[in-house]
Short mmCIF file of N, CA, C and O in Angstrom, two decimals:
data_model
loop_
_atom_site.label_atom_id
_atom_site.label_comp_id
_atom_site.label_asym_id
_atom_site.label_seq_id
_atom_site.Cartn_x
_atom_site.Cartn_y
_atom_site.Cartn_z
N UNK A 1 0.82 -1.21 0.00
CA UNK A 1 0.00 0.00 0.00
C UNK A 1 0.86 1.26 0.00
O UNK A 1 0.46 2.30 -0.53
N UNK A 2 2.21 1.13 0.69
CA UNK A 2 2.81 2.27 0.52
C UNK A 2 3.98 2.31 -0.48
O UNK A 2 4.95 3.02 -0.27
N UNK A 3 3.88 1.62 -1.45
CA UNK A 3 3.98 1.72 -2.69
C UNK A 3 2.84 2.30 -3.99
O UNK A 3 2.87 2.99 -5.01
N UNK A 4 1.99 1.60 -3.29
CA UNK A 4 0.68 2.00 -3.98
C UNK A 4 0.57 3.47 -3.83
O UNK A 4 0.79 4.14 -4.84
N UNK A 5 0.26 4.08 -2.72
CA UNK A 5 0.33 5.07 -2.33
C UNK A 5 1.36 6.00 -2.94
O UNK A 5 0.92 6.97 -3.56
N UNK A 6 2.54 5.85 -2.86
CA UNK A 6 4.04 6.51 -3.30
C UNK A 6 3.94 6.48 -4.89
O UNK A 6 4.68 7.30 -5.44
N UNK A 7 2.99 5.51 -5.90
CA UNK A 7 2.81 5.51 -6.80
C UNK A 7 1.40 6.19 -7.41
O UNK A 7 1.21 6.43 -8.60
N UNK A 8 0.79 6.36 -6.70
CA UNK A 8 -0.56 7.47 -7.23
C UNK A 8 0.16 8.97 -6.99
O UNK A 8 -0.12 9.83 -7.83
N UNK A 9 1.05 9.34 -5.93
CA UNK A 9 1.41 10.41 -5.81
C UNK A 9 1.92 10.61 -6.96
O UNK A 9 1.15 11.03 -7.83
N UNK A 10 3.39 10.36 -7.33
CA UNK A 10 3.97 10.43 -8.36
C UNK A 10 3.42 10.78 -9.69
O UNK A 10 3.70 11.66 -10.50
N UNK A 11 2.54 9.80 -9.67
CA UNK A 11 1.21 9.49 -10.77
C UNK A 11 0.75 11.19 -10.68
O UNK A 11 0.91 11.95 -11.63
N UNK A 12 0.31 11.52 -9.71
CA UNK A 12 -0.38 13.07 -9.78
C UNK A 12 0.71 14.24 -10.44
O UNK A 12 0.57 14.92 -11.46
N UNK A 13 1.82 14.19 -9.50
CA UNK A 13 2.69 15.06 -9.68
C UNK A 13 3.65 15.20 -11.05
O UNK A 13 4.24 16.14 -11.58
N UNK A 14 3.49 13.60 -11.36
CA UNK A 14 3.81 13.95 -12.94
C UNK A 14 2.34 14.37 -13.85
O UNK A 14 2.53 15.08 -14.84
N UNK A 15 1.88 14.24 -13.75
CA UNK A 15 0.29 15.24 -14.32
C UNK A 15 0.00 16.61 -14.26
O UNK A 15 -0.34 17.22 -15.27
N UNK A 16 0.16 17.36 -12.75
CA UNK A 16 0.93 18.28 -12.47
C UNK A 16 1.48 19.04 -13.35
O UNK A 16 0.98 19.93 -14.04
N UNK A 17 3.23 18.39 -13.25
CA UNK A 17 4.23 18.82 -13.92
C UNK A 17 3.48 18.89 -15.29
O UNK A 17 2.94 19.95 -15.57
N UNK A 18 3.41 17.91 -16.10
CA UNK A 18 2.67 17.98 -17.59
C UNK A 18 1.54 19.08 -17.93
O UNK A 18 1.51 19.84 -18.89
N UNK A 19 0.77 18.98 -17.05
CA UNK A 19 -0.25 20.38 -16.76
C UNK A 19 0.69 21.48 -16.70
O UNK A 19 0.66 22.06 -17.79
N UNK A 20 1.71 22.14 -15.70
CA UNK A 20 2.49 23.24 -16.18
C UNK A 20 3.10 23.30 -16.87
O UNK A 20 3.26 24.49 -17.18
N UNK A 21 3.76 22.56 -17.53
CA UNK A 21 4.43 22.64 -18.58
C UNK A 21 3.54 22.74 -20.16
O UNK A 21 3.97 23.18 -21.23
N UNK A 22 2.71 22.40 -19.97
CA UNK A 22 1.27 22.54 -21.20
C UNK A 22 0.78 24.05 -21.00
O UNK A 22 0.56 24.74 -21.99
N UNK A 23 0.57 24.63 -19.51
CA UNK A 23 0.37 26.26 -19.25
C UNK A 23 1.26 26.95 -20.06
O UNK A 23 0.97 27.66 -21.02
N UNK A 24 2.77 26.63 -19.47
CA UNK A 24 4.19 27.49 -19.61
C UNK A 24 3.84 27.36 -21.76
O UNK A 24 3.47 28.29 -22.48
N UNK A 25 4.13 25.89 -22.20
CA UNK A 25 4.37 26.04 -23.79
C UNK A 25 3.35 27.29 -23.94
O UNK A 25 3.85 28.41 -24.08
N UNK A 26 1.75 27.15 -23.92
CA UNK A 26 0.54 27.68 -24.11
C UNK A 26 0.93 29.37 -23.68
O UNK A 26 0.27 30.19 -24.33
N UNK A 27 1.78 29.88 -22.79
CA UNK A 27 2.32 30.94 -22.66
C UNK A 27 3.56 31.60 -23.93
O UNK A 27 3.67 32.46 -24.80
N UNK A 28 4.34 30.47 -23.25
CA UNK A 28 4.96 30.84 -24.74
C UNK A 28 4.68 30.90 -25.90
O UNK A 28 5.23 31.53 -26.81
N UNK A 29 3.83 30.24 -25.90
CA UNK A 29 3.22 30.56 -27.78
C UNK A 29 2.31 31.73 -27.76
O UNK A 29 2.16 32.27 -28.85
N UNK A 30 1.63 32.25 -26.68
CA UNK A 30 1.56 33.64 -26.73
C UNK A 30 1.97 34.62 -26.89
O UNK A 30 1.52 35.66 -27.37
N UNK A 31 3.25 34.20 -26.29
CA UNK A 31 4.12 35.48 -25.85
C UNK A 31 4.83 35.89 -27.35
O UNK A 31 5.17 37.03 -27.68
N UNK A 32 4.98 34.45 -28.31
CA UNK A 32 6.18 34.48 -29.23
C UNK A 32 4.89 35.12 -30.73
O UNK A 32 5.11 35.40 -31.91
N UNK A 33 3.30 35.11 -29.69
CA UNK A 33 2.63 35.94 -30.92
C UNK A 33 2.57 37.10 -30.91
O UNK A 33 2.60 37.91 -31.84
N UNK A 34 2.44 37.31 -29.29
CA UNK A 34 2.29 38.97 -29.41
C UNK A 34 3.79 39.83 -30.10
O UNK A 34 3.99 40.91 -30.65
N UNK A 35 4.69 38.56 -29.65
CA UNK A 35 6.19 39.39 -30.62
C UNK A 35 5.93 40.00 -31.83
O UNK A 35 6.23 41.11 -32.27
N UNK A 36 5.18 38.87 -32.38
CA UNK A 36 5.55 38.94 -33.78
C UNK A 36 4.40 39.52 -34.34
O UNK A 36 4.38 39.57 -35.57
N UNK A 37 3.34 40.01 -33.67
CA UNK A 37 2.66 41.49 -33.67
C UNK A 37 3.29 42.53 -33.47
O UNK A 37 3.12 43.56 -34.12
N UNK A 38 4.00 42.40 -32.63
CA UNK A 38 4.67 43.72 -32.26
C UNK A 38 5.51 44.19 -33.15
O UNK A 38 5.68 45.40 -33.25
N UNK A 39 6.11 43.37 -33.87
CA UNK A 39 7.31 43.32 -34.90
C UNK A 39 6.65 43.64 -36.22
O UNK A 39 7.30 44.26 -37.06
N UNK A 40 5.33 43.23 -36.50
CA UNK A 40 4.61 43.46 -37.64
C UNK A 40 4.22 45.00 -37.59
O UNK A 40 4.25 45.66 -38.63
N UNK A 41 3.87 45.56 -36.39
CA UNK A 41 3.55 46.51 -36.40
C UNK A 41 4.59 47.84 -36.43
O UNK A 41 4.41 48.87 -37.09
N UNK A 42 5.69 47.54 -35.59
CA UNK A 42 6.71 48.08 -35.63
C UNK A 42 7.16 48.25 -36.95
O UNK A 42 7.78 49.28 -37.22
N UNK A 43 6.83 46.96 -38.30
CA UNK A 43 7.42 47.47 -39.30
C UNK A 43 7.08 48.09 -40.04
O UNK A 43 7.72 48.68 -40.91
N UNK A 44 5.24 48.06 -39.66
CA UNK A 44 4.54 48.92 -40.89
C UNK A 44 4.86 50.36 -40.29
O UNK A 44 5.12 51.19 -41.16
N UNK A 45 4.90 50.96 -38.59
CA UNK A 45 5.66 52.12 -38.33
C UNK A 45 6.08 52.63 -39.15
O UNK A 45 5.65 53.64 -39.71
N UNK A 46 7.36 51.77 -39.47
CA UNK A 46 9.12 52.35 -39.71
C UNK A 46 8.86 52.79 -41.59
O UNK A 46 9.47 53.55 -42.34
N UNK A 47 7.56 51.80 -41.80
CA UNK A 47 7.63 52.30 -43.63
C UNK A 47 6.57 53.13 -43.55
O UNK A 47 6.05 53.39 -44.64
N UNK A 48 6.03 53.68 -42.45
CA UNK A 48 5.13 54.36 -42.45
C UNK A 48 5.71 56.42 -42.57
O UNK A 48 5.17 57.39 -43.10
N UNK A 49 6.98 56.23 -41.80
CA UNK A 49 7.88 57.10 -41.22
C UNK A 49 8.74 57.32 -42.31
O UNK A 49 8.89 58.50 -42.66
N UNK A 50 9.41 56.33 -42.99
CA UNK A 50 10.13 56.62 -44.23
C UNK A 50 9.26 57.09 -45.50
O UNK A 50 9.91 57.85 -46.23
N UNK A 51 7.92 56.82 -45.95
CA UNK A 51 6.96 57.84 -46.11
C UNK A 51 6.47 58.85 -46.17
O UNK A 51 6.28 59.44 -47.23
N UNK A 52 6.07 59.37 -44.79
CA UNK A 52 6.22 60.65 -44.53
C UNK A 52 7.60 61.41 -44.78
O UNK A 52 7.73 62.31 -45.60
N UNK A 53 8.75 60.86 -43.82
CA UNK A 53 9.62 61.41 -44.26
C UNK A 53 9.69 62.04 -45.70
O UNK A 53 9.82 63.22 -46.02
N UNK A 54 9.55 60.89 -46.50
CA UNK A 54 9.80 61.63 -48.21
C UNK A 54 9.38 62.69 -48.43
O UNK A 54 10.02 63.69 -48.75
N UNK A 55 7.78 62.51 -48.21
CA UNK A 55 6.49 63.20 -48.21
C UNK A 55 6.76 64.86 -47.95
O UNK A 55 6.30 65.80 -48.59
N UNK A 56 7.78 64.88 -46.67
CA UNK A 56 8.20 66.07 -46.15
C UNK A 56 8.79 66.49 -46.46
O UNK A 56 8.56 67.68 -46.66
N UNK A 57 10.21 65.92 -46.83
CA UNK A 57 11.63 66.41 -47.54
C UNK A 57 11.11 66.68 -49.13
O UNK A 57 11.81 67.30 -49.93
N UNK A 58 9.90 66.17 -49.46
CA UNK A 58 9.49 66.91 -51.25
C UNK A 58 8.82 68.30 -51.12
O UNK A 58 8.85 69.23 -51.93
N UNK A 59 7.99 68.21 -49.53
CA UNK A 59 7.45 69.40 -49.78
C UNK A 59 8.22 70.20 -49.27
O UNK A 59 7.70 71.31 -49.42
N UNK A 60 9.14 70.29 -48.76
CA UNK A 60 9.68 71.75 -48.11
C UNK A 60 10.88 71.85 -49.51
O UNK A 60 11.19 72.97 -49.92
N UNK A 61 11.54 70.51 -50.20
CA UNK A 61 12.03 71.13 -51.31
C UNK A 61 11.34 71.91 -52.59
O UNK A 61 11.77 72.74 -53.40
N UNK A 62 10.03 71.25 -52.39
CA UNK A 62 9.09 72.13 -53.50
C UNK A 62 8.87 73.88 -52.90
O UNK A 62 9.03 74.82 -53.69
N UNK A 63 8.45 74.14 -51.27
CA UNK A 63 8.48 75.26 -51.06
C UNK A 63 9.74 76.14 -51.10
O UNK A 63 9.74 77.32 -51.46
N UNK A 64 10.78 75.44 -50.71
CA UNK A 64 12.48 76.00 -50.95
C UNK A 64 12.65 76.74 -52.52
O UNK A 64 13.29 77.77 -52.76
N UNK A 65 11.71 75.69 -53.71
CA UNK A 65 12.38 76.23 -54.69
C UNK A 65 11.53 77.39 -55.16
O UNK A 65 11.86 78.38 -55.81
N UNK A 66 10.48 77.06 -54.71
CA UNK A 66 9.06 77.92 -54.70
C UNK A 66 9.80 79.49 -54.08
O UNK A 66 10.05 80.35 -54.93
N UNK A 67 10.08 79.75 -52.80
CA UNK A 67 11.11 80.35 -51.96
C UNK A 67 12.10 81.23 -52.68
O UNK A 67 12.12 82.45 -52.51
N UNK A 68 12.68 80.79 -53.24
CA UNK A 68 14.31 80.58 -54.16
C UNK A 68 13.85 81.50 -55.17
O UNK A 68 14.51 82.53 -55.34
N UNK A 69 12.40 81.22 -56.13
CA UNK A 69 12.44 82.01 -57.18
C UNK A 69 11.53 83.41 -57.04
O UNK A 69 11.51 84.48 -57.64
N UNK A 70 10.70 82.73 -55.76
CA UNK A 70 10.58 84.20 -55.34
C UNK A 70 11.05 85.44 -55.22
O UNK A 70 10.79 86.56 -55.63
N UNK A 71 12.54 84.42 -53.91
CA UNK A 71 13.84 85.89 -54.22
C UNK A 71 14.31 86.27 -55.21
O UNK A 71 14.82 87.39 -55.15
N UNK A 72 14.36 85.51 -56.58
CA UNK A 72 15.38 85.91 -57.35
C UNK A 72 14.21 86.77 -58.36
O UNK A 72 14.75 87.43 -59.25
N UNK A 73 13.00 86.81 -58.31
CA UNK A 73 12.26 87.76 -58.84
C UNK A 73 12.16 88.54 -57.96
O UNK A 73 11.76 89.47 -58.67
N UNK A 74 12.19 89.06 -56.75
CA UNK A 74 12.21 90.23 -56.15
C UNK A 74 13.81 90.80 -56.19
O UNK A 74 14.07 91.97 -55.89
N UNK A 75 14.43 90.23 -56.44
CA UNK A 75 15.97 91.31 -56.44
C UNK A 75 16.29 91.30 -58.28
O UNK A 75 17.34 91.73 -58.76
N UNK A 76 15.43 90.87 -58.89
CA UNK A 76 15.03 91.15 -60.68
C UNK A 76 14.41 92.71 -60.16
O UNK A 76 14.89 93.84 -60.09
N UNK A 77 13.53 92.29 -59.95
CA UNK A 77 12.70 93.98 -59.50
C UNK A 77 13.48 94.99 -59.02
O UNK A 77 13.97 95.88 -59.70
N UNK A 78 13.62 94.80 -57.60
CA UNK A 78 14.59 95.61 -57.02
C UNK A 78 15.73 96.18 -57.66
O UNK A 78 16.12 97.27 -57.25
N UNK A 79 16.63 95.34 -59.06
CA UNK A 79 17.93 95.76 -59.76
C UNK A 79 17.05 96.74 -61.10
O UNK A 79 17.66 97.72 -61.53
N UNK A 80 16.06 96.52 -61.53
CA UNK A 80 15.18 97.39 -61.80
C UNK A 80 14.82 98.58 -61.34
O UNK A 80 14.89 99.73 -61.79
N UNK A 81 14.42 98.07 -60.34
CA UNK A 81 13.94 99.47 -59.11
C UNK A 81 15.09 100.82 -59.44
O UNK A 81 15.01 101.96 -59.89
N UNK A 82 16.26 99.80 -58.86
CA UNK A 82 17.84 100.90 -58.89
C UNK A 82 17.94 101.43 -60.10
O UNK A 82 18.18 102.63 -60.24
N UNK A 83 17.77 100.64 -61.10
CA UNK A 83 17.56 101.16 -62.32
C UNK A 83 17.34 102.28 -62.79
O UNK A 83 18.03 103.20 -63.22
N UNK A 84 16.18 102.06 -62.65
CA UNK A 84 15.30 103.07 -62.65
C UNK A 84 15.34 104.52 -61.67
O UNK A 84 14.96 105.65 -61.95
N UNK A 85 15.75 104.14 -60.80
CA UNK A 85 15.69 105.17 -59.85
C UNK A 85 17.50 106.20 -60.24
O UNK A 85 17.68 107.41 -60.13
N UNK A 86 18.50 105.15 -60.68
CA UNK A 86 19.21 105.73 -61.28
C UNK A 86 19.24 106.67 -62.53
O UNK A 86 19.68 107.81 -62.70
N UNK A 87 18.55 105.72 -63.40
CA UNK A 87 18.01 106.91 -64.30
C UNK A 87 16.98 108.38 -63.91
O UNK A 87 17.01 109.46 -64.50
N UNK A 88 16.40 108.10 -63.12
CA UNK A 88 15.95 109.70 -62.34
C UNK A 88 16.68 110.41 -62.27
O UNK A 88 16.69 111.46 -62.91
N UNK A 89 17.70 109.97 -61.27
CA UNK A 89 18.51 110.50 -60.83
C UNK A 89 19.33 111.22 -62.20
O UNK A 89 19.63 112.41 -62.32
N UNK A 90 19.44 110.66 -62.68
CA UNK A 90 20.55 111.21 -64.04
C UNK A 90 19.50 112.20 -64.69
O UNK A 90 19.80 113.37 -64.88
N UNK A 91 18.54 111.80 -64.95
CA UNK A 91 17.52 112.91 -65.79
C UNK A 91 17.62 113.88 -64.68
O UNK A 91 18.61 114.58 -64.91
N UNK A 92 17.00 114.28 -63.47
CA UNK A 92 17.07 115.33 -62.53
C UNK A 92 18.25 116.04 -62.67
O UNK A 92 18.20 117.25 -62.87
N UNK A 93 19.28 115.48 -62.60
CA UNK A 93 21.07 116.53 -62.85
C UNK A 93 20.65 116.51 -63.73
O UNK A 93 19.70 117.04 -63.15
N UNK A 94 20.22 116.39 -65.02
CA UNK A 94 20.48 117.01 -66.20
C UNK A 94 19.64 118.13 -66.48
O UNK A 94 20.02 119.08 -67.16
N UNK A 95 18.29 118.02 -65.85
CA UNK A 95 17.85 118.87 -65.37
C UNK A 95 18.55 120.18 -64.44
O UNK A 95 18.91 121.27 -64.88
N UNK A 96 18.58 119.80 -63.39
CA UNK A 96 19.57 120.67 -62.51
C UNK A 96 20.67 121.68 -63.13
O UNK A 96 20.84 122.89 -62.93
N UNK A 97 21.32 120.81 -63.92
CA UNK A 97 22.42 121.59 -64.72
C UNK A 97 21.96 122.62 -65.89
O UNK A 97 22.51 123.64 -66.33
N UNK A 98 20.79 122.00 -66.20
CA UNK A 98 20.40 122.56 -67.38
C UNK A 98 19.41 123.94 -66.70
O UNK A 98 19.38 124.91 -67.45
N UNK A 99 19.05 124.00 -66.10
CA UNK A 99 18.69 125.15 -65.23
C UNK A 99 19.61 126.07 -64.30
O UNK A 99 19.39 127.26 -64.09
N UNK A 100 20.68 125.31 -63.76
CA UNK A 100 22.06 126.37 -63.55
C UNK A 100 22.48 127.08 -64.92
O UNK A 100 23.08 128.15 -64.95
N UNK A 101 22.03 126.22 -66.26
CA UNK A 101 22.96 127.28 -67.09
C UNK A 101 22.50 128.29 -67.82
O UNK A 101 23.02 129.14 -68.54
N UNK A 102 20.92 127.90 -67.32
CA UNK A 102 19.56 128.81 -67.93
C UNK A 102 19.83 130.20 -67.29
O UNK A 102 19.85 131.37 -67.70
N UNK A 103 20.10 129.34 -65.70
CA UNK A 103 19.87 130.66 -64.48
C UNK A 103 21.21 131.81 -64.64
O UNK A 103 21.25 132.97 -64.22
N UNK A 104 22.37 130.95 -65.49
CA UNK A 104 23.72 131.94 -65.28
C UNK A 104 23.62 132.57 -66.33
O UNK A 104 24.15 133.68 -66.36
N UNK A 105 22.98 132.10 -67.44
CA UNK A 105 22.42 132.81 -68.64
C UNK A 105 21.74 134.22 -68.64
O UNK A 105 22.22 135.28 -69.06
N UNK A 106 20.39 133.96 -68.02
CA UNK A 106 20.04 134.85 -68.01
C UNK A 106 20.60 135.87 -66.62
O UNK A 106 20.25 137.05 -66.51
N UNK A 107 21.30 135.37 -65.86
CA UNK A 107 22.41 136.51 -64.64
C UNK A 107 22.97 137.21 -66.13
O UNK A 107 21.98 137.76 -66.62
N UNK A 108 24.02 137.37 -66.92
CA UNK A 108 24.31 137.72 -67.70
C UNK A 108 23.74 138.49 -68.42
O UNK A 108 24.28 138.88 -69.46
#
């Protein structure tokens, strides 16, 4: 009987053991899914990010060049502007002069 006995125990405790070890696999195969969710998701992230990224680096180069020719038509204008404002300037002295020689003219 106390063999008998010493042999139903055993009997349990290896059942037991087999029972946790059937928990523990049944864990791990959880655990090794949620990984590989996590990893799935993590990768659509990362091409999600290199994406945008592009997305971003096209538009601020499209506004840069957008930017770019803006300035170079406002200092078109502006070398105009001087231009122009130089030529005033030159018509006015010629003016100017041409009325100093009116004015010493008629002094005379």
């Amino acid at each position: 009987t106390d063999v008998t006995n010493e042999r139903v125990a055993l009997t349990q405790e290896r059942e037991r053991w087999i029972s946790e070890r059937g928990a523990l696999l049944d864990e791990r195969d959880g655990t090794m899914k949620a990984s590989s969710e996590l990893q799935s998701s993590y990768d659509s992230l990362a091409k999600e990010m290199i994406t945008l990224e592009s997305e971003m680096h096209k538009k601020m180069q499209s506004i840069l060049e957008s930017k770019e020719s803006e300035i170079d038509r406002l200092a078109r204008l502006l070398g105009s502007s001087e231009s122009a404002l130089d030529n005033l300037d030159s018509a006015l002295r010629s003016k100017e002069d041409k009325i100093q020689t009116m004015s010493k003219i008629i002094e005379e």
